[in-house]
Coordinates of C-alpha atoms in Angstrom, one line a residue:
M264 CA -70.1 2.3 -47.7
D265 CA -71.2 3.7 -51.0
E266 CA -72.0 7.4 -50.8
D267 CA -74.3 7.4 -53.8
I268 CA -77.2 5.6 -52.0
D269 CA -80.4 7.6 -52.0
E270 CA -81.3 8.0 -48.4
D271 CA -84.9 9.0 -49.1
A272 CA -85.5 5.9 -51.2
L273 CA -83.9 3.8 -48.5
R274 CA -85.9 5.4 -45.7
H275 CA -89.1 4.7 -47.7
F276 CA -88.1 1.1 -48.3
L277 CA -87.3 0.2 -44.7
P278 CA -90.2 -0.4 -42.3
R279 CA -91.0 2.3 -39.8
G280 CA -92.3 0.0 -37.2
F281 CA -93.3 -3.6 -36.3
G282 CA -96.7 -5.3 -36.1
K283 CA -99.8 -4.8 -38.1
H284 CA -100.2 -1.5 -39.9
T285 CA -103.6 -0.1 -40.8
K286 CA -104.0 1.7 -44.1
E287 CA -105.9 5.0 -43.8
A288 CA -107.4 6.8 -46.7
N289 CA -106.0 10.2 -47.6
I290 CA -109.2 12.3 -47.5
A291 CA -107.4 15.5 -48.5
A292 CA -105.9 13.9 -51.6
Q293 CA -109.3 12.3 -52.4
I294 CA -111.0 15.7 -52.3
E295 CA -108.3 17.3 -54.3
R296 CA -108.8 14.8 -57.1
T297 CA -112.3 16.2 -57.6
R298 CA -111.0 19.8 -58.1
R299 CA -112.0 21.2 -61.4
N300 CA -109.3 22.2 -63.8
V301 CA -111.0 25.3 -65.2
I302 CA -109.3 27.9 -67.3
D303 CA -110.7 31.4 -67.7
S304 CA -113.8 30.8 -65.6
K305 CA -114.4 34.5 -65.3
P306 CA -115.8 36.3 -68.4
K307 CA -113.3 38.5 -70.2
S308 CA -114.1 42.2 -70.2
N309 CA -113.9 44.3 -73.4
T310 CA -111.8 47.0 -71.9
S311 CA -108.7 48.1 -73.8
E312 CA -105.3 47.0 -72.8
V313 CA -103.2 49.4 -70.8
E314 CA -99.6 49.8 -71.6
G315 CA -97.4 49.5 -68.6
G316 CA -94.4 48.0 -67.0
S317 CA -93.9 44.6 -65.5
D318 CA -95.0 45.8 -62.0
E319 CA -98.5 46.7 -63.3
A320 CA -98.8 43.3 -65.1
D321 CA -97.8 41.5 -61.9
S322 CA -100.3 43.5 -59.9
N323 CA -103.0 42.6 -62.4
D324 CA -102.2 38.9 -62.2
I325 CA -102.3 39.1 -58.4
S326 CA -105.7 40.8 -58.5
E327 CA -107.1 38.2 -61.0
E328 CA -105.9 35.4 -58.7
E329 CA -107.7 37.1 -55.8
D330 CA -110.8 37.5 -57.8
D331 CA -110.8 33.8 -58.7
D332 CA -110.4 32.9 -55.0
N333 CA -113.3 35.1 -54.1
D334 CA -115.4 33.5 -56.8
D335 CA -114.6 30.1 -55.5
D336 CA -115.6 31.2 -52.0
E337 CA -118.8 32.9 -53.2
Y338 CA -119.9 30.2 -55.7
P339 CA -119.5 26.5 -54.9
I340 CA -117.8 25.6 -58.2
S341 CA -114.3 24.7 -57.2
H342 CA -114.9 20.9 -57.0
E343 CA -117.3 18.6 -58.8
L344 CA -118.7 15.1 -58.4
V345 CA -119.8 13.3 -61.5
I346 CA -122.5 10.6 -61.5
K347 CA -123.4 8.6 -64.6
A348 CA -126.7 6.9 -63.8
H349 CA -128.8 7.5 -67.0
D350 CA -128.5 6.5 -70.6
R351 CA -130.0 9.6 -72.1
P352 CA -130.1 13.3 -71.4
V353 CA -130.9 14.3 -67.8
T354 CA -133.9 16.6 -67.9
T355 CA -134.8 17.3 -64.3
I356 CA -133.2 17.1 -60.8
T357 CA -134.7 17.7 -57.3
A358 CA -133.4 17.2 -53.8
D359 CA -135.2 17.1 -50.5
A360 CA -135.1 19.9 -48.0
S361 CA -132.4 18.2 -45.8
G362 CA -130.2 17.4 -48.8
S363 CA -129.8 13.7 -47.9
R364 CA -131.4 12.4 -51.0
F365 CA -131.9 13.6 -54.6
V366 CA -133.8 12.4 -57.6
S367 CA -133.0 12.8 -61.3
G368 CA -135.3 12.2 -64.3
S369 CA -134.2 11.5 -67.9
N370 CA -135.4 11.0 -71.4
D371 CA -134.6 7.3 -70.9
C372 CA -138.0 7.2 -69.1
T373 CA -136.6 6.4 -65.7
I374 CA -136.2 8.1 -62.4
K375 CA -133.0 7.5 -60.4
F376 CA -133.1 7.8 -56.6
H377 CA -129.8 8.6 -55.0
D378 CA -128.9 8.6 -51.3
F379 CA -125.7 10.4 -50.2
A380 CA -125.5 8.4 -47.0
S381 CA -125.0 5.1 -48.9
M382 CA -122.6 6.5 -51.4
T383 CA -118.8 6.2 -51.3
P384 CA -116.1 7.5 -53.6
T385 CA -116.0 4.1 -55.4
S386 CA -119.8 3.5 -55.5
L387 CA -121.4 6.5 -57.0
R388 CA -124.7 5.0 -58.2
A389 CA -128.4 5.2 -57.6
F390 CA -130.0 2.8 -55.1
K391 CA -133.2 2.5 -57.1
S392 CA -134.5 3.1 -60.7
V393 CA -138.2 3.5 -61.3
D394 CA -140.3 3.8 -64.4
P395 CA -143.4 5.7 -63.1
T396 CA -145.6 4.8 -66.1
A397 CA -144.9 1.0 -66.0
T398 CA -147.7 -1.1 -64.5
K399 CA -146.3 -4.7 -64.8
S400 CA -142.9 -5.8 -65.8
S401 CA -144.3 -8.6 -67.9
A402 CA -146.8 -6.5 -69.8
S403 CA -145.7 -4.5 -72.8
T404 CA -146.4 -1.0 -71.6
E405 CA -145.5 2.3 -73.1
T406 CA -142.8 4.4 -71.5
H407 CA -142.6 8.2 -71.5
P408 CA -139.8 10.7 -70.9
I409 CA -139.7 12.5 -67.6
H410 CA -140.4 16.2 -67.7
H411 CA -140.3 17.3 -64.1
V412 CA -139.7 15.8 -60.6
A413 CA -139.9 17.9 -57.4
F414 CA -139.7 17.0 -53.7
N415 CA -142.5 18.4 -51.5
P416 CA -140.7 21.2 -49.6
H417 CA -142.9 20.6 -46.5
S418 CA -143.2 16.8 -46.7
P419 CA -140.0 15.2 -48.0
S420 CA -141.7 11.8 -48.2
Q421 CA -143.6 12.9 -51.4
V422 CA -142.2 13.4 -54.8
L423 CA -144.2 15.0 -57.7
V424 CA -143.5 13.3 -61.0
I425 CA -144.5 14.7 -64.3
S426 CA -144.0 12.5 -67.3
A427 CA -145.1 13.0 -70.9
T428 CA -148.6 11.8 -70.1
A429 CA -151.8 13.5 -69.0
Q430 CA -151.6 12.2 -65.5
A431 CA -149.5 13.4 -62.6
R432 CA -148.2 11.0 -60.0
I433 CA -147.0 11.2 -56.4
L434 CA -144.2 8.9 -55.5
S435 CA -142.7 8.2 -52.1
R436 CA -139.0 8.9 -51.4
D437 CA -138.3 5.2 -51.9
G438 CA -139.9 5.2 -55.4
D439 CA -143.3 3.6 -54.7
V440 CA -146.3 5.1 -56.5
L441 CA -148.6 6.7 -53.8
T442 CA -151.2 8.5 -56.0
E443 CA -152.0 8.6 -59.7
F444 CA -154.4 11.5 -60.6
I445 CA -157.2 11.1 -63.1
K446 CA -157.2 11.9 -66.8
G447 CA -159.8 14.1 -68.3
D448 CA -162.3 13.4 -71.1
P449 CA -160.7 14.5 -74.4
Y450 CA -164.1 14.7 -76.1
L451 CA -165.3 17.7 -74.0
R452 CA -164.6 21.1 -75.5
D453 CA -165.1 23.2 -72.3
M454 CA -162.1 22.5 -70.1
H455 CA -164.1 23.5 -67.0
N456 CA -166.1 20.3 -67.4
T457 CA -163.2 18.0 -67.4
K458 CA -161.8 16.5 -64.2
G459 CA -158.2 16.2 -65.3
H460 CA -155.8 17.1 -68.1
V461 CA -156.7 16.0 -71.6
G462 CA -153.2 16.6 -73.0
E463 CA -149.6 16.0 -72.1
I464 CA -148.4 17.7 -68.9
T465 CA -145.3 19.8 -69.3
T466 CA -144.3 20.8 -65.8
G467 CA -145.6 21.3 -62.2
A468 CA -144.8 23.1 -58.9
W469 CA -145.7 22.7 -55.3
H470 CA -147.6 25.2 -53.2
P471 CA -145.1 27.4 -51.3
T472 CA -147.0 27.0 -47.9
N473 CA -149.6 24.3 -48.2
Q474 CA -148.1 20.8 -48.3
D475 CA -151.3 19.3 -49.9
L476 CA -151.5 21.4 -53.0
F477 CA -149.6 21.6 -56.3
V478 CA -150.2 22.9 -59.8
T479 CA -149.6 21.3 -63.2
A480 CA -149.3 22.9 -66.6
S481 CA -150.4 21.1 -69.8
I482 CA -150.7 21.6 -73.6
D483 CA -154.5 21.7 -73.2
S484 CA -154.1 25.4 -72.3
T485 CA -154.9 24.9 -68.6
L486 CA -153.2 25.1 -65.2
R487 CA -154.8 22.8 -62.7
I488 CA -154.5 22.9 -58.9
W489 CA -154.6 19.5 -57.2
D490 CA -155.1 18.2 -53.7
I491 CA -153.0 15.1 -53.0
N492 CA -155.8 13.7 -50.9
F493 CA -158.4 13.8 -53.8
K494 CA -157.1 12.1 -57.0
R495 CA -160.5 11.9 -58.8
S496 CA -160.7 15.5 -59.7
H497 CA -158.7 18.8 -59.6
K498 CA -159.4 21.4 -57.0
D499 CA -159.3 24.5 -59.2
I500 CA -158.7 25.1 -62.9
I501 CA -157.2 28.1 -64.8
V502 CA -158.0 28.2 -68.5
H503 CA -155.5 30.4 -70.3
K504 CA -157.1 32.0 -73.3
S505 CA -154.8 32.8 -76.1
R506 CA -155.3 36.0 -78.2
Q507 CA -153.2 34.8 -81.0
A508 CA -154.9 34.7 -84.4
G509 CA -155.9 31.3 -85.6
S510 CA -155.4 29.7 -82.1
A511 CA -159.1 29.3 -81.3
G512 CA -158.4 30.7 -77.9
R513 CA -156.0 27.8 -76.9
T514 CA -152.3 27.5 -76.5
R515 CA -149.8 25.3 -74.7
M516 CA -148.6 26.1 -71.2
S517 CA -144.9 25.6 -71.1
A518 CA -143.8 26.7 -67.6
V519 CA -145.2 27.5 -64.2
A520 CA -143.9 28.8 -60.9
W521 CA -145.6 29.2 -57.5
S522 CA -143.8 31.4 -55.0
S523 CA -144.3 33.1 -51.7
P524 CA -142.2 36.0 -50.3
L525 CA -139.8 34.9 -47.6
Q526 CA -140.8 37.8 -45.4
G527 CA -144.5 37.0 -45.7
G528 CA -147.3 38.2 -47.8
P529 CA -149.5 36.9 -50.6
N530 CA -148.1 34.3 -52.9
I531 CA -148.2 34.6 -56.7
L532 CA -148.7 32.0 -59.5
V533 CA -147.0 32.7 -62.8
G534 CA -147.4 30.8 -66.0
A535 CA -145.8 31.0 -69.5
A536 CA -147.4 29.9 -72.7
Y537 CA -146.4 28.9 -76.2
D538 CA -147.9 32.0 -77.8
G539 CA -145.3 34.1 -76.1
S540 CA -147.4 35.4 -73.2
I541 CA -146.8 35.4 -69.5
A542 CA -149.7 35.7 -67.0
M543 CA -149.7 36.2 -63.2
W544 CA -152.5 35.2 -60.8
S545 CA -153.0 35.5 -57.1
G546 CA -151.8 32.3 -55.5
E547 CA -154.9 31.9 -53.4
G548 CA -157.4 32.9 -56.1
P549 CA -159.7 33.9 -57.7
Y550 CA -158.4 32.4 -61.0
A551 CA -161.2 33.6 -63.3
R552 CA -158.8 36.2 -64.9
P553 CA -155.1 36.9 -64.4
A554 CA -154.0 39.8 -62.2
A555 CA -151.5 40.8 -64.9
E556 CA -150.6 39.6 -68.3
I557 CA -148.0 40.3 -70.9
R558 CA -149.1 39.1 -74.4
D559 CA -145.8 39.6 -76.2
A560 CA -143.3 38.8 -73.5
H561 CA -141.4 36.5 -75.9
K562 CA -141.7 35.7 -79.6
P563 CA -144.9 33.8 -80.4
N564 CA -144.6 30.1 -81.3
T565 CA -141.5 29.7 -79.2
W566 CA -141.1 27.5 -76.1
T567 CA -140.5 29.4 -72.9
S568 CA -138.8 26.7 -70.9
G569 CA -137.4 28.6 -67.9
L570 CA -139.5 30.5 -65.4
A571 CA -138.4 31.5 -61.8
V572 CA -139.5 33.9 -59.1
S573 CA -137.1 35.5 -56.7
G574 CA -137.2 35.0 -53.0
D575 CA -138.8 38.3 -52.3
G576 CA -141.5 37.8 -54.9
R577 CA -140.7 41.1 -56.7
T578 CA -138.9 39.8 -59.8
V579 CA -139.5 37.1 -62.4
V580 CA -137.0 35.8 -64.8
T581 CA -137.9 34.0 -68.0
R582 CA -135.8 32.1 -70.5
G583 CA -137.6 32.0 -73.9
G584 CA -137.2 30.1 -77.0
D585 CA -136.4 33.3 -78.9
D586 CA -132.8 33.2 -77.5
T587 CA -133.4 35.8 -74.8
I588 CA -133.5 36.0 -71.1
K589 CA -135.8 38.7 -69.6
L590 CA -136.2 40.1 -66.1
W591 CA -139.7 41.3 -65.0
D592 CA -140.9 43.4 -62.0
T593 CA -144.1 42.0 -60.6
R594 CA -145.2 45.5 -59.4
K595 CA -144.9 46.8 -63.0
F596 CA -145.7 43.8 -65.0
K597 CA -145.6 45.4 -68.4
Q598 CA -142.1 45.9 -69.8
P599 CA -138.9 43.9 -69.0
V600 CA -136.4 45.5 -66.5
S601 CA -133.4 43.8 -68.2
Q602 CA -132.9 41.7 -71.3
V603 CA -129.9 39.8 -72.7
D604 CA -129.3 37.5 -75.6
H605 CA -128.8 33.9 -74.6
E606 CA -129.0 30.9 -77.0
S607 CA -131.9 28.7 -76.2
T608 CA -132.1 24.9 -76.1
S609 CA -135.8 24.5 -75.6
A610 CA -136.4 23.4 -79.1
Q611 CA -134.5 20.2 -78.4
F612 CA -134.9 20.0 -74.6
P613 CA -138.2 21.6 -73.5
T614 CA -137.2 21.3 -69.8
S615 CA -134.2 23.7 -70.0
N616 CA -134.7 25.8 -66.9
I617 CA -133.4 28.9 -65.1
C618 CA -133.3 29.5 -61.4
F619 CA -132.4 31.9 -58.7
A620 CA -129.7 31.3 -56.1
P621 CA -131.0 30.6 -52.5
N622 CA -130.4 34.3 -51.5
S623 CA -131.6 35.6 -54.9
A624 CA -128.3 37.3 -55.4
S625 CA -127.6 35.4 -58.6
I626 CA -129.3 33.7 -61.5
L627 CA -128.2 30.3 -62.8
T628 CA -128.8 29.0 -66.3
G629 CA -127.0 26.6 -68.7
S630 CA -126.0 27.0 -72.3
S631 CA -126.0 24.9 -75.5
T632 CA -122.2 24.6 -75.2
G633 CA -122.3 23.0 -71.8
Y634 CA -121.3 26.1 -69.8
L635 CA -122.8 27.3 -66.5
H636 CA -123.7 31.0 -66.5
I637 CA -124.1 32.8 -63.2
L638 CA -125.8 36.1 -64.0
N639 CA -126.2 39.3 -62.1
P640 CA -130.0 39.6 -61.2
A641 CA -130.0 43.4 -61.9
T642 CA -128.3 43.6 -65.2
L643 CA -128.3 39.9 -66.3
K644 CA -124.7 40.2 -67.2
P645 CA -122.5 37.1 -66.5
E646 CA -120.5 37.2 -63.4
V647 CA -119.0 33.7 -63.8
V648 CA -119.0 31.4 -66.9
T649 CA -117.5 28.0 -66.2
P650 CA -117.6 24.8 -68.4
V651 CA -119.3 21.8 -66.9
T652 CA -119.9 19.5 -69.9
P653 CA -118.2 21.3 -72.9
G654 CA -119.9 20.3 -76.1
S655 CA -123.0 19.0 -74.5
P656 CA -125.9 21.2 -73.6
L657 CA -126.6 21.9 -69.9
I658 CA -130.3 21.3 -69.4
T659 CA -131.3 21.5 -65.8
L660 CA -129.9 23.3 -62.7
L661 CA -130.5 23.3 -59.0
W662 CA -128.7 25.3 -56.2
H663 CA -129.6 23.6 -52.9
P664 CA -129.8 26.2 -50.1
K665 CA -128.7 23.9 -47.2
L666 CA -126.0 22.0 -49.0
N667 CA -124.7 25.0 -50.9
Q668 CA -124.1 22.8 -53.9
I669 CA -125.2 23.1 -57.5
F670 CA -126.7 20.1 -59.3
T671 CA -126.6 20.0 -63.1
G672 CA -128.0 17.7 -65.6
S673 CA -126.6 17.5 -69.2
A674 CA -127.4 16.0 -72.5
N675 CA -124.6 13.5 -72.2
A676 CA -126.5 11.7 -69.4
E677 CA -124.2 13.0 -66.7
T678 CA -125.1 14.5 -63.4
H679 CA -122.5 16.9 -62.0
I680 CA -122.6 18.2 -58.4
L681 CA -120.5 21.3 -58.0
Y682 CA -119.3 22.0 -54.4
N683 CA -116.7 23.8 -52.3
P684 CA -115.2 21.8 -49.4
S685 CA -114.9 24.9 -47.3
T686 CA -118.4 26.3 -47.8
S687 CA -120.5 23.3 -48.7
T688 CA -121.9 20.9 -46.1
K689 CA -122.8 17.2 -46.5
G690 CA -123.9 16.0 -49.9
A691 CA -121.0 15.5 -52.3
A692 CA -118.5 16.9 -49.7
M693 CA -119.6 14.2 -47.3
V694 CA -119.3 11.4 -49.9
M695 CA -115.7 12.4 -50.8
S696 CA -114.8 12.6 -47.1
K697 CA -115.5 8.9 -46.7
A698 CA -112.9 6.2 -47.1
P699 CA -113.3 4.0 -50.2
K700 CA -115.0 0.7 -49.7
R701 CA -112.5 -2.0 -49.2
R702 CA -112.8 -5.0 -51.4
H703 CA -112.6 -8.3 -49.4
I704 CA -111.4 -11.6 -50.9
D705 CA -114.8 -13.2 -50.0
D706 CA -116.6 -10.8 -52.4
D707 CA -115.2 -12.8 -55.3
P708 CA -117.0 -16.2 -55.5
N709 CA -114.2 -17.6 -57.8
L710 CA -111.8 -17.5 -54.8
T711 CA -114.0 -18.8 -52.1
T712 CA -115.5 -22.2 -51.2
D713 CA -119.2 -22.8 -51.5
L714 CA -120.1 -23.9 -48.0
S715 CA -123.6 -25.0 -49.0
Q716 CA -122.0 -27.9 -50.9
G717 CA -119.3 -28.6 -48.4
I718 CA -115.6 -28.6 -48.8
S719 CA -115.6 -32.0 -50.5
G720 CA -118.5 -31.1 -52.7
D721 CA -121.0 -33.4 -50.9
S722 CA -124.5 -32.0 -50.3
I723 CA -125.5 -31.1 -46.8
I724 CA -128.5 -33.0 -45.6
N725 CA -131.0 -30.9 -43.7
P726 CA -133.6 -33.2 -42.0
N727 CA -137.2 -32.1 -42.6
G728 CA -136.1 -29.5 -45.0
V729 CA -136.0 -28.7 -48.7
L730 CA -132.8 -29.4 -50.5
T731 CA -131.5 -26.1 -51.8
T732 CA -128.2 -24.6 -52.6
Q733 CA -128.0 -20.9 -51.8
S734 CA -124.5 -20.3 -53.1
S735 CA -122.9 -17.1 -54.2
A736 CA -123.2 -18.2 -57.8
S737 CA -126.9 -18.7 -57.4
R738 CA -127.2 -15.2 -56.0
H739 CA -125.1 -13.9 -58.8
P740 CA -125.9 -16.0 -61.9
T741 CA -123.3 -14.4 -64.1
I742 CA -120.4 -14.7 -61.6
G743 CA -118.4 -17.9 -61.3
L744 CA -120.4 -20.0 -63.8
T745 CA -120.3 -20.5 -67.5
A746 CA -123.3 -20.3 -69.9
S747 CA -124.0 -24.1 -69.4
G748 CA -124.1 -23.7 -65.6
K749 CA -120.7 -25.3 -64.9
S750 CA -118.1 -23.7 -62.6
R751 CA -115.4 -21.6 -64.1
D752 CA -112.9 -23.1 -61.7
P753 CA -111.4 -26.2 -63.4
R754 CA -110.5 -27.7 -60.0
R755 CA -114.2 -28.0 -59.0
P756 CA -116.1 -30.7 -60.7
Y757 CA -119.7 -30.1 -61.9
I758 CA -122.1 -31.9 -59.5
P759 CA -125.7 -31.5 -60.3
V760 CA -128.1 -30.8 -57.5
T761 CA -129.7 -34.1 -56.3
T762 CA -133.4 -33.9 -55.4
P763 CA -136.1 -36.6 -54.9
F764 CA -137.6 -35.7 -58.2
S765 CA -134.4 -36.2 -60.2
K766 CA -133.8 -39.8 -59.1
S767 CA -134.2 -42.4 -61.8
Q768 CA -135.4 -45.1 -59.4
P769 CA -137.5 -43.7 -56.6
D770 CA -138.2 -45.5 -53.4
E771 CA -141.4 -47.3 -54.2
A772 CA -142.2 -48.4 -50.6
H773 CA -141.7 -44.8 -49.3
I774 CA -144.1 -43.4 -52.0
R775 CA -146.7 -46.2 -51.5
N776 CA -146.7 -45.7 -47.7
N777 CA -146.6 -41.9 -47.6
I778 CA -148.3 -40.6 -50.7
P779 CA -152.1 -41.3 -50.8
L780 CA -153.6 -43.0 -53.9
S781 CA -150.1 -43.4 -55.4
S782 CA -150.9 -46.9 -56.5
M783 CA -153.5 -45.7 -58.9
R784 CA -150.8 -44.3 -61.2
D785 CA -149.9 -47.8 -62.5
E786 CA -153.4 -49.5 -62.2
D787 CA -155.9 -50.3 -65.1
P788 CA -159.1 -48.3 -64.5
R789 CA -161.3 -51.1 -66.0
E790 CA -160.0 -53.7 -63.7
A791 CA -160.3 -51.3 -60.8
L792 CA -164.0 -50.9 -61.5
L793 CA -164.8 -54.6 -62.1
K794 CA -163.2 -55.4 -58.8
Y795 CA -166.3 -53.9 -57.1
A796 CA -168.9 -55.7 -59.4
E797 CA -169.7 -58.6 -57.0
K798 CA -169.9 -56.3 -54.0
A799 CA -172.3 -53.9 -55.8
E800 CA -174.6 -56.9 -56.8
K801 CA -174.8 -58.3 -53.2
D802 CA -175.0 -55.1 -51.3
P803 CA -176.2 -52.3 -53.6
M804 CA -175.8 -48.8 -52.3
F805 CA -178.5 -46.9 -54.3
T806 CA -181.2 -49.6 -55.0
N807 CA -181.2 -51.2 -51.5
A808 CA -184.7 -49.9 -50.8
W809 CA -186.3 -52.1 -53.6
K810 CA -184.3 -55.2 -52.6
Q811 CA -187.4 -57.0 -51.1
T812 CA -190.2 -55.5 -53.2
Q813 CA -188.5 -55.7 -56.5
P814 CA -185.5 -58.1 -56.4
K815 CA -185.3 -58.2 -60.1
T816 CA -184.7 -54.9 -61.9
I817 CA -187.3 -54.2 -64.6
Y818 CA -186.1 -52.1 -67.6
A819 CA -188.3 -50.4 -70.1
E820 CA -189.0 -52.3 -73.2
L821 CA -188.3 -50.4 -76.4
S822 CA -188.6 -51.5 -79.9
D823 CA -186.4 -50.5 -82.8
E824 CA -189.0 -48.0 -84.1
D825 CA -189.2 -46.3 -80.7
E826 CA -185.5 -46.0 -80.6
E827 CA -185.4 -44.4 -84.1
D828 CA -188.2 -42.0 -83.3
G829 CA -187.0 -41.3 -79.8
P830 CA -188.9 -39.3 -77.2
E831 CA -191.0 -36.3 -78.3
K832 CA -188.9 -33.1 -78.2
K833 CA -190.3 -30.1 -76.3
R834 CA -191.0 -27.0 -78.3
L835 CA -188.4 -24.4 -77.9
K836 CA -189.7 -21.1 -76.8
K837 CA -189.0 -18.3 -79.2

């Protein structure tokens, strides 16, 4: 026997058992394929290098590896799931409270509904696409980009949709339009007299405790509070008066946040404007004047796109168009507590947001280079900087508290879901734990027989039924057929569908006996009327009452002059 035979290869070649073997998916390898290959995810410090021996260098390497492992455990960024559902930049993302379904909006004017339960590793797609501004598919309607979508935190069957119009909409979790709110009169100067927005709505937010209320911000310098049960008019209105010179007291509201402390207490309503100001109101009113206002929070005439309130309601973070991120204390709402420089993308993408972590221990925001920045809420210094879509701006972010997963939307139309298999639950981790969908041979109509036409190609006769052919090719017009409607399989002849209307010589006896008045189709109408002339003369139907008294019909005698003059015409009333 040859001694050079590879025993491992031979053992792999020979069967290990007899009978049918079932192929099981390798879930661990499947999850490992989604691991992110990130280099230098932790920001480098500016400390000077310390000269030392190899032992110190090894200890430093070990400490860095331990820090990376701790970061992976603390932040769910070790793995990612990429979903490509849109054609243009993803501007907003929301998920319901349970984390079973999430919705994304884009500049392609569509909203994509995704359901984790129906996803598999090989079918990462949305189950429904909706254009909220479209009325009829056949009509030529305008389409508008999507600014903001948000699930109702207390009623997951309702989704608030803000598009680039003056009307907010409430959609169901399946994509059906439930409510469309009224648009205001643009010819009224006083905004208190209008029932709805007169300009484009920029963003919106749900009430933190009341499931029926939400607020919208618009470029008409107002914040309006709506009740979902009354779509004909807003419930309350907040008119933000700008003090900028030449603004005529108006500005554009760019961001709004409505938050309530987790430990209880009064909620607050915070709004940002285009003139650089930030105002804060009591969440339950009155709204006549703000409780606190900062006029020069950011540079005037810059778009403050990001605004978030911490879980305890004590701090507010803003991301302005002046390339800064500022942290404010609601108890001393005058000067920023911390401030860092961060390049803004609000000039190109007005919905670029910033958000707190579920425990308010971190602040998340994106960058123009496609990096995810996780900041310290006290100093606003980056704790972790990791690339998500390098070279493409990161627009929207969402850290789901129950799933412990981070949703991101980028300018390259990709939706990334960052997760950690050990700390994240359901969501993307559940999708990658499923076995891939197996492709069956019957899924390809080119390799199967159309049973509706029979094995020999003869049509199946269904008594007292309509002749139809519900084949796989009819359900999928582009599969299995050419442009002319013929089969791509050369072995199958092209047999047109035979119907009673396509016959060249129909059964005349059947049509004459079963279809009423079918004989009138080939009959001369003059001959058909003269056929009843003799009967009408002997037995008249309308003049039978004068048959005895006036057997001969007397007609009026008219001369040629009378015919020319005609009867006297009545005077027309003027």
